[in-house]
Amino acid sequence: MNDETPPAGASYSPKESNTDKYRENVTLVISYSSERAIPGDVKDFAEISFSQLRKLMKDCRVMLNKYVVVNGINMYLVILNGIFGKQYRYFKQLFCLYNGAGYMLTYTGEAEKKDAYGIIAGDILTSFKPNTISQK
């Protein structure tokens, strides 16, 4: 969950035109307990990511943060927006701890396009099942 942790997977929206400068995306980052200490509570795990985003974003606003159950697994959902780089971005993140690993699934998009891609991203996030991913 830092600059050194590459995504385990990513999916990008198609370019809408030649002037489209940003492709909305969903990424999955997995942190294993052997790499760093993973907090015992999923909310604390989410806070690590959020504290990093706050350093990179201007006018960062949390719209929602709460515990949720997805596919029978306790997770933590965070929805936020703010200025990232030079664009206003929308983030929807789902965090979970499972079998000694921390999972962070993130949808990132232009805030004005959240209605166009947000439903698809929500479907991807709520279909997530960490037990179908093989361990490192």
Tab-separated table of C-alpha atoms in Angstrom:
chain	number	residue	atom	x	y	z
A	1	MET	CA	0.000	0.000	0.000
A	2	ASN	CA	2.856	2.307	-0.651
A	3	ASP	CA	4.712	3.372	-3.759
A	4	GLU	CA	6.702	0.111	-3.667
A	5	THR	CA	3.668	-2.200	-3.729
A	6	PRO	CA	2.645	-2.820	-7.344
A	7	PRO	CA	-0.951	-3.690	-8.148
A	8	ALA	CA	-1.716	-7.404	-8.303
A	9	GLY	CA	-4.195	-6.606	-11.054
A	10	ALA	CA	-5.725	-3.685	-12.915
A	11	SER	CA	-8.526	-3.038	-15.364
A	12	TYR	CA	-8.886	0.184	-17.384
A	13	SER	CA	-11.781	1.848	-19.183
A	14	PRO	CA	-11.442	2.408	-22.913
A	15	LYS	CA	-10.366	5.836	-24.179
A	16	GLU	CA	-13.516	7.749	-25.000
A	17	SER	CA	-11.811	9.960	-27.578
A	18	ASN	CA	-8.399	11.232	-28.628
A	19	THR	CA	-8.762	14.040	-26.089
A	20	ASP	CA	-9.544	11.678	-23.194
A	21	LYS	CA	-6.574	12.128	-20.869
A	22	TYR	CA	-7.563	9.713	-18.123
A	23	ARG	CA	-8.727	6.112	-18.168
A	24	GLU	CA	-10.847	5.132	-15.196
A	25	ASN	CA	-9.500	2.022	-13.519
A	26	VAL	CA	-9.900	-0.622	-10.858
A	27	THR	CA	-6.740	-1.893	-9.173
A	28	LEU	CA	-6.053	-4.588	-6.628
A	29	VAL	CA	-3.130	-4.324	-4.209
A	30	ILE	CA	-2.289	-7.208	-1.873
A	31	SER	CA	-0.049	-6.750	1.166
A	32	TYR	CA	1.265	-9.909	2.768
A	33	SER	CA	2.039	-10.074	6.479
A	34	SER	CA	5.600	-11.175	5.710
A	35	GLU	CA	6.222	-7.861	3.893
A	36	ARG	CA	4.986	-5.504	6.618
A	37	ALA	CA	2.905	-5.464	9.742
A	38	ILE	CA	-0.776	-5.632	8.853
A	39	PRO	CA	-3.124	-4.145	11.461
A	40	GLY	CA	-5.601	-6.457	13.159
A	41	ASP	CA	-8.619	-4.353	12.184
A	42	VAL	CA	-9.616	-3.663	8.586
A	43	LYS	CA	-10.450	-0.017	9.430
A	44	ASP	CA	-6.858	0.521	10.607
A	45	PHE	CA	-5.627	-1.082	7.372
A	46	ALA	CA	-7.799	1.360	5.376
A	47	GLU	CA	-6.463	4.294	7.394
A	48	ILE	CA	-2.910	3.525	6.215
A	49	SER	CA	-3.997	4.014	2.605
A	50	PHE	CA	-6.111	7.055	3.414
A	51	SER	CA	-3.243	8.776	5.213
A	52	GLN	CA	-1.094	8.314	2.086
A	53	LEU	CA	-3.823	9.685	-0.191
A	54	ARG	CA	-4.282	12.761	2.022
A	55	LYS	CA	-0.618	13.631	1.430
A	56	LEU	CA	-1.101	13.482	-2.349
A	57	MET	CA	-4.521	15.105	-2.678
A	58	LYS	CA	-5.758	18.631	-2.313
A	59	ASP	CA	-9.216	19.212	-0.884
A	60	CYS	CA	-9.628	15.527	0.013
A	61	ARG	CA	-13.178	14.788	1.211
A	62	VAL	CA	-14.438	11.528	2.622
A	63	MET	CA	-17.997	10.985	1.447
A	64	LEU	CA	-18.484	7.610	3.140
A	65	ASN	CA	-16.497	5.240	5.318
A	66	LYS	CA	-18.068	2.230	6.978
A	67	TYR	CA	-17.807	-1.462	7.734
A	68	VAL	CA	-19.577	-3.641	5.161
A	69	VAL	CA	-20.001	-7.356	4.536
A	70	VAL	CA	-19.239	-8.475	0.987
A	71	ASN	CA	-19.648	-12.124	0.010
A	72	GLY	CA	-19.768	-13.053	3.701
A	73	ILE	CA	-16.451	-11.311	4.521
A	74	ASN	CA	-16.094	-8.260	6.766
A	75	MET	CA	-14.637	-5.371	4.787
A	76	TYR	CA	-14.296	-1.605	5.030
A	77	LEU	CA	-15.613	0.754	2.348
A	78	VAL	CA	-14.228	4.255	1.744
A	79	ILE	CA	-15.548	6.705	-0.849
A	80	LEU	CA	-13.693	9.971	-1.279
A	81	ASN	CA	-12.871	12.656	-3.783
A	82	GLY	CA	-10.465	15.524	-4.238
A	83	ILE	CA	-7.861	17.044	-6.484
A	84	PHE	CA	-5.231	14.491	-7.435
A	85	GLY	CA	-2.570	15.946	-9.688
A	86	LYS	CA	-4.498	18.501	-11.713
A	87	GLN	CA	-7.818	16.667	-11.921
A	88	TYR	CA	-10.747	16.199	-9.597
A	89	ARG	CA	-10.864	12.440	-8.875
A	90	TYR	CA	-13.341	10.061	-7.305
A	91	PHE	CA	-12.148	7.002	-5.353
A	92	LYS	CA	-14.133	4.025	-4.137
A	93	GLN	CA	-12.033	1.638	-2.072
A	94	LEU	CA	-12.812	-1.702	-0.488
A	95	PHE	CA	-10.428	-3.153	2.094
A	96	CYS	CA	-10.310	-6.583	3.679
A	97	LEU	CA	-8.009	-8.762	5.728
A	98	TYR	CA	-8.011	-12.437	4.823
A	99	ASN	CA	-5.644	-15.319	5.606
A	100	GLY	CA	-2.819	-13.048	6.736
A	101	ALA	CA	-3.020	-10.678	3.768
A	102	GLY	CA	-4.498	-7.228	3.332
A	103	TYR	CA	-6.450	-6.520	0.146
A	104	MET	CA	-7.182	-3.058	-1.244
A	105	LEU	CA	-9.476	-2.868	-4.265
A	106	THR	CA	-9.748	0.677	-5.649
A	107	TYR	CA	-11.821	2.319	-8.355
A	108	THR	CA	-10.313	5.624	-9.500
A	109	GLY	CA	-12.027	7.913	-11.960
A	110	GLU	CA	-12.685	11.454	-12.945
A	111	ALA	CA	-15.294	12.780	-10.523
A	112	GLU	CA	-17.574	13.993	-13.315
A	113	LYS	CA	-17.652	10.480	-14.827
A	114	LYS	CA	-18.521	8.601	-11.641
A	115	ASP	CA	-22.094	8.029	-12.802
A	116	ALA	CA	-20.906	6.523	-16.083
A	117	TYR	CA	-18.369	4.133	-14.560
A	118	GLY	CA	-19.347	4.014	-10.898
A	119	ILE	CA	-21.995	1.310	-11.335
A	120	ILE	CA	-19.605	-1.013	-13.176
A	121	ALA	CA	-16.876	-0.316	-10.627
A	122	GLY	CA	-19.327	-1.011	-7.793
A	123	ASP	CA	-20.221	-4.350	-9.391
A	124	ILE	CA	-16.527	-5.252	-9.611
A	125	LEU	CA	-15.893	-4.256	-5.994
A	126	THR	CA	-18.890	-6.157	-4.612
A	127	SER	CA	-18.019	-9.299	-6.582
A	128	PHE	CA	-14.565	-9.460	-4.967
A	129	LYS	CA	-13.718	-12.711	-3.169
A	130	PRO	CA	-10.202	-12.824	-1.690
A	131	ASN	CA	-10.316	-16.599	-1.143
A	132	THR	CA	-10.257	-17.138	-4.928
A	133	ILE	CA	-6.823	-15.518	-5.182
A	134	SER	CA	-3.859	-17.796	-4.697
A	135	GLN	CA	-1.350	-16.879	-1.992
A	136	LYS	CA	2.057	-15.489	-2.945
